[in-house]
PDB file of C-alpha atoms in Angstrom:
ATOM      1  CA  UNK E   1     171.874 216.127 127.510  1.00  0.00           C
ATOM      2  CA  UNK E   2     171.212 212.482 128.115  1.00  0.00           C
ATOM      3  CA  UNK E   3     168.289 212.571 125.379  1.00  0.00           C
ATOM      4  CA  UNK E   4     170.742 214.074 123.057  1.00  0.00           C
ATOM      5  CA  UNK E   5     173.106 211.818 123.857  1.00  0.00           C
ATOM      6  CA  UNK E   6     170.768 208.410 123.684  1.00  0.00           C
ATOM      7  CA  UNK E   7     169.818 210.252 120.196  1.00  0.00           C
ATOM      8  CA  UNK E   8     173.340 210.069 118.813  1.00  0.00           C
ATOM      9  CA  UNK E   9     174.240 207.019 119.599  1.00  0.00           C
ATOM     10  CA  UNK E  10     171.038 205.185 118.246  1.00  0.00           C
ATOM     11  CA  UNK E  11     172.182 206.797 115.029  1.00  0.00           C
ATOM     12  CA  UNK E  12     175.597 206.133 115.548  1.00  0.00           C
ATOM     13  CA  UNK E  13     174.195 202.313 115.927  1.00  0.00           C
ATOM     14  CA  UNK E  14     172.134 202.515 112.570  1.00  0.00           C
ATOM     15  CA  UNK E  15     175.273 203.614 110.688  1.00  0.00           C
ATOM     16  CA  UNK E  16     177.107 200.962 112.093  1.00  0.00           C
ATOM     17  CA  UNK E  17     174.194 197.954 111.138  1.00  0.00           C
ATOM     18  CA  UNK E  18     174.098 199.864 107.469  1.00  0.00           C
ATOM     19  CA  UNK E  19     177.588 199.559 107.043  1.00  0.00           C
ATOM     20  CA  UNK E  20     177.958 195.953 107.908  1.00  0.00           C
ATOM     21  CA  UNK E  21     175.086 194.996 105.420  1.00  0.00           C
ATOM     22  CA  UNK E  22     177.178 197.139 102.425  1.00  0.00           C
ATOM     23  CA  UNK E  23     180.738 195.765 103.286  1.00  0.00           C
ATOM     24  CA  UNK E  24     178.964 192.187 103.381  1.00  0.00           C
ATOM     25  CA  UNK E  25     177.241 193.068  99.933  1.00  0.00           C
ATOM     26  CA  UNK E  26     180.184 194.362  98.744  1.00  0.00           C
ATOM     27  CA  UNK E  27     182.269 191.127  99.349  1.00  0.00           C
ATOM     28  CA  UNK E  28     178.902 189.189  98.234  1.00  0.00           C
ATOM     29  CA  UNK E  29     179.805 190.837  94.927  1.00  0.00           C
ATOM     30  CA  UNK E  30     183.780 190.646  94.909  1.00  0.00           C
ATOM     31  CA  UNK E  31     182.720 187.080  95.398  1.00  0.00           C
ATOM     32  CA  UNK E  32     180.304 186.633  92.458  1.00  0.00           C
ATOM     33  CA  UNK E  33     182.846 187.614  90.212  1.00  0.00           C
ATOM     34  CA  UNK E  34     184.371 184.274  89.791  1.00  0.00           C
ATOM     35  CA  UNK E  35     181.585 182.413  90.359  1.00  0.00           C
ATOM     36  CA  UNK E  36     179.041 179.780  88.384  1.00  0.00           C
ATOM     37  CA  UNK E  37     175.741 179.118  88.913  1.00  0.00           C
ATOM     38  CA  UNK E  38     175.053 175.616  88.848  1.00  0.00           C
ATOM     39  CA  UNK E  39     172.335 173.405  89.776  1.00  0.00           C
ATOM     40  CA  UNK E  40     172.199 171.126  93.220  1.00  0.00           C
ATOM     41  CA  UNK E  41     170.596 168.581  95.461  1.00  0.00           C
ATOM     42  CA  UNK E  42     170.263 168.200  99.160  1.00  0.00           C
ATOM     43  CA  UNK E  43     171.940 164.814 100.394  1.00  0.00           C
ATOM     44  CA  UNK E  44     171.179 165.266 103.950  1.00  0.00           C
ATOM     45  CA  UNK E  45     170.311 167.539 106.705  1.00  0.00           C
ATOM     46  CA  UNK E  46     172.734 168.198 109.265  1.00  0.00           C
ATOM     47  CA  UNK E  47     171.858 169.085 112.778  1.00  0.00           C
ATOM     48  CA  UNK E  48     174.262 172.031 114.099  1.00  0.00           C
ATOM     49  CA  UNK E  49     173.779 171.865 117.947  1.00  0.00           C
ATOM     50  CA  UNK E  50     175.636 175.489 117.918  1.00  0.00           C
ATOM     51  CA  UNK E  51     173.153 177.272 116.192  1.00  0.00           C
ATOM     52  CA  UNK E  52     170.197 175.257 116.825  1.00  0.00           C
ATOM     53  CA  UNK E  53     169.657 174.413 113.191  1.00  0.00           C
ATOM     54  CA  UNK E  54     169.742 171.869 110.558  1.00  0.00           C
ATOM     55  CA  UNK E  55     172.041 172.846 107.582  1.00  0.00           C
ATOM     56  CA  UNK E  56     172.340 171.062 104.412  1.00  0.00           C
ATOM     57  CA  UNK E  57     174.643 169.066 102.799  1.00  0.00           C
ATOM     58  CA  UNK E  58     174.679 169.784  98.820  1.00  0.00           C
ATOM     59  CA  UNK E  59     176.152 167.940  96.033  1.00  0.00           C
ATOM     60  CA  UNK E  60     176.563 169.728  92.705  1.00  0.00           C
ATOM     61  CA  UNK E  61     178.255 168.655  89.453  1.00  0.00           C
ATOM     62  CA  UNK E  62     181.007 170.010  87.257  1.00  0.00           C
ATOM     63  CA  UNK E  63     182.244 168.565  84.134  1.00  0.00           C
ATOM     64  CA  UNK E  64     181.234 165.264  85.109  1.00  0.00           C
ATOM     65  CA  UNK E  65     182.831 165.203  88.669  1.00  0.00           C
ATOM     66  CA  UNK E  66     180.591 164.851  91.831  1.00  0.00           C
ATOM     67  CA  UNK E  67     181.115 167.115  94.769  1.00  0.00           C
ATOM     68  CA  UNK E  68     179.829 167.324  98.349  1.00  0.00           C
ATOM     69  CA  UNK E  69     179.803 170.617 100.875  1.00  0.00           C
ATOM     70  CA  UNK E  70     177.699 171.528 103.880  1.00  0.00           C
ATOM     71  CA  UNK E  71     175.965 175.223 103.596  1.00  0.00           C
ATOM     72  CA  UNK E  72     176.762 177.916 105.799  1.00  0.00           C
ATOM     73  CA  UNK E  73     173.240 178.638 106.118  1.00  0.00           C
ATOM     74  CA  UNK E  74     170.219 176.823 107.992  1.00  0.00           C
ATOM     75  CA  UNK E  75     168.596 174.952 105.773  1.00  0.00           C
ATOM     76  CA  UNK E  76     164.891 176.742 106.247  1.00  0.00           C
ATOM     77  CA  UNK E  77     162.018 175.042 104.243  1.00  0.00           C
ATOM     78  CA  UNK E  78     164.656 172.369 102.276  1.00  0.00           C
ATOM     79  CA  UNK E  79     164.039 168.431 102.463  1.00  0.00           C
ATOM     80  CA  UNK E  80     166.340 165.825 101.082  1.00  0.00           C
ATOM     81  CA  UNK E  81     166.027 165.685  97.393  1.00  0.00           C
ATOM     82  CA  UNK E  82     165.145 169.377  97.049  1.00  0.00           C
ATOM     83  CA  UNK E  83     166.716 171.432  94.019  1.00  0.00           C
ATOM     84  CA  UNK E  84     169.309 173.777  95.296  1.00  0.00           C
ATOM     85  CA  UNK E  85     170.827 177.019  93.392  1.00  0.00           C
ATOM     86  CA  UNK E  86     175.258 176.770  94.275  1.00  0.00           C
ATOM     87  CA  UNK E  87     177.163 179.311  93.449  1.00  0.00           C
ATOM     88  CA  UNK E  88     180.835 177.821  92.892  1.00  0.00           C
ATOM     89  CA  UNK E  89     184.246 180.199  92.896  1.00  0.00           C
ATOM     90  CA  UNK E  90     186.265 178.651  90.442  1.00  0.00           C
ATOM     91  CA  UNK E  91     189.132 180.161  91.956  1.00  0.00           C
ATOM     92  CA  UNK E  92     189.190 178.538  94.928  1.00  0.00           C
ATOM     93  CA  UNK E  93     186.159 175.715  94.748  1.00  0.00           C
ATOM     94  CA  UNK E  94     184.343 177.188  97.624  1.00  0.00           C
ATOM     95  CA  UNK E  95     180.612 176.631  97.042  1.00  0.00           C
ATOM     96  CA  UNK E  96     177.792 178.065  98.290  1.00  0.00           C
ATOM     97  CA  UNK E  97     173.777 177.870  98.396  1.00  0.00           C
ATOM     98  CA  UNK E  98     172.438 180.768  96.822  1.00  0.00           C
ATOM     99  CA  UNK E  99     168.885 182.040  98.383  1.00  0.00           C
ATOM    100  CA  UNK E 100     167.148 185.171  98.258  1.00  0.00           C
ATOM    101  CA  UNK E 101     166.538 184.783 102.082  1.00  0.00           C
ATOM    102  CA  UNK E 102     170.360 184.481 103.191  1.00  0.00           C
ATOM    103  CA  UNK E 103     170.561 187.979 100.873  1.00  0.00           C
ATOM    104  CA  UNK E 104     167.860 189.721 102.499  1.00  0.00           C
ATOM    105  CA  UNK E 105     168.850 188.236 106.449  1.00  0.00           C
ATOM    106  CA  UNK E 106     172.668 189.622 105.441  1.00  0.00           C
ATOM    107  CA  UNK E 107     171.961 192.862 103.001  1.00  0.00           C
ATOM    108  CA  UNK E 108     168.739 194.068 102.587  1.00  0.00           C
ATOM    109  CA  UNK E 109     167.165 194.000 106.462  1.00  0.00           C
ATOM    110  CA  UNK E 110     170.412 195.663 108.422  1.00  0.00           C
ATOM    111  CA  UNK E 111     169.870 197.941 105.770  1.00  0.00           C
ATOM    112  CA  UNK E 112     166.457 198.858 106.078  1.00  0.00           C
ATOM    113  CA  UNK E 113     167.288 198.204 110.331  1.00  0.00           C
ATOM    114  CA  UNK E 114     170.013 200.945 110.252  1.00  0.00           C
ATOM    115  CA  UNK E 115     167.571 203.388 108.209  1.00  0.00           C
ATOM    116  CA  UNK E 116     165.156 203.022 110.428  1.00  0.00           C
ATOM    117  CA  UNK E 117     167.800 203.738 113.639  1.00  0.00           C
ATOM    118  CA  UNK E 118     169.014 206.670 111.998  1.00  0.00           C
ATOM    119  CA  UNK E 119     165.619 208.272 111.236  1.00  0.00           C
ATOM    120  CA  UNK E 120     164.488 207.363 114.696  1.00  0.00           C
ATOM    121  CA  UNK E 121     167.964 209.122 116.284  1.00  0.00           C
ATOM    122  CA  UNK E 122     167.560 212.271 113.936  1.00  0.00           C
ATOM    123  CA  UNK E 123     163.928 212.637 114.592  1.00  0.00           C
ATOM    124  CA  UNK E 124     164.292 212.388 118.678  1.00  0.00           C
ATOM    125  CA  UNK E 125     167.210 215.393 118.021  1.00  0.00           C
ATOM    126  CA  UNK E 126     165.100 216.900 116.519  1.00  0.00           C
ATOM    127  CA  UNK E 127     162.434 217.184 118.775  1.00  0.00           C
ATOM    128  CA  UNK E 128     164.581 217.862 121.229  1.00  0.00           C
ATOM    129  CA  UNK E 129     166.555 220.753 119.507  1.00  0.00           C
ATOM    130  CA  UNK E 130     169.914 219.366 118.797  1.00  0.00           C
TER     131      UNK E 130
END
């Protein structure tokens, strides 16, 4: 009963990781919809006592007007002077640093993590006989 139980809830858990990583892709992509892909540069590197991390602080250009924002995300390999991918709402002006690592941290791994939960729950009820 216990083993059955343990069972259901790692897959319960999986479901739950999967479904965070499509609701955040799914607002990822509500997101893109009113967004430009413009070019960057890292002005700084800002330490973030909170997360133990250095994020970046980003200035982009649009139609001739400078503007400045600190990333959401850790700044990983980036330097000062480094080339940055921002992806601007024109809506609203929020801007964001656009990396294939921040997609895969926030999408693609809880996705393969919650596969690999739910396999692991179904295959211990099965063994078991559930």
């Amino acid at each position: 009963m216990i083993v059955m139980l343990t069972a259901w809830t790692i897959v319960a858990l999986g479901i739950a990781i999967a479904s965070f990583a499509i609701v955040h892709e799914r607002d990822w992509r509500k997101r893109l919809n009113n967004t430009i892909l413009i070019d960057g540069l890292v002005t700084a590197e800002l330490d973030d006592p909170e997360w133990e991390n250095t994020r970046a602080e980003i200035e982009y250009q649009i139609n001739g007007s400078s503007y400045r924002f600190v990333s959401n995300y850790g700044t990983g390999m980036l330097a000062v002077g480094d080339r940055v991918r921002v992806a601007v709402n024109t809506e609203t002006g929020d801007a964001e640093r656009l990396a294939f690592v921040t997609r895969w941290v926030f999408t693609f791994g809880p996705i393969l993590l919650g596969g690999m939960f739910v396999l692991f729950g179904l295959l211990i009820i099965r063994q078991f006989g559930g």
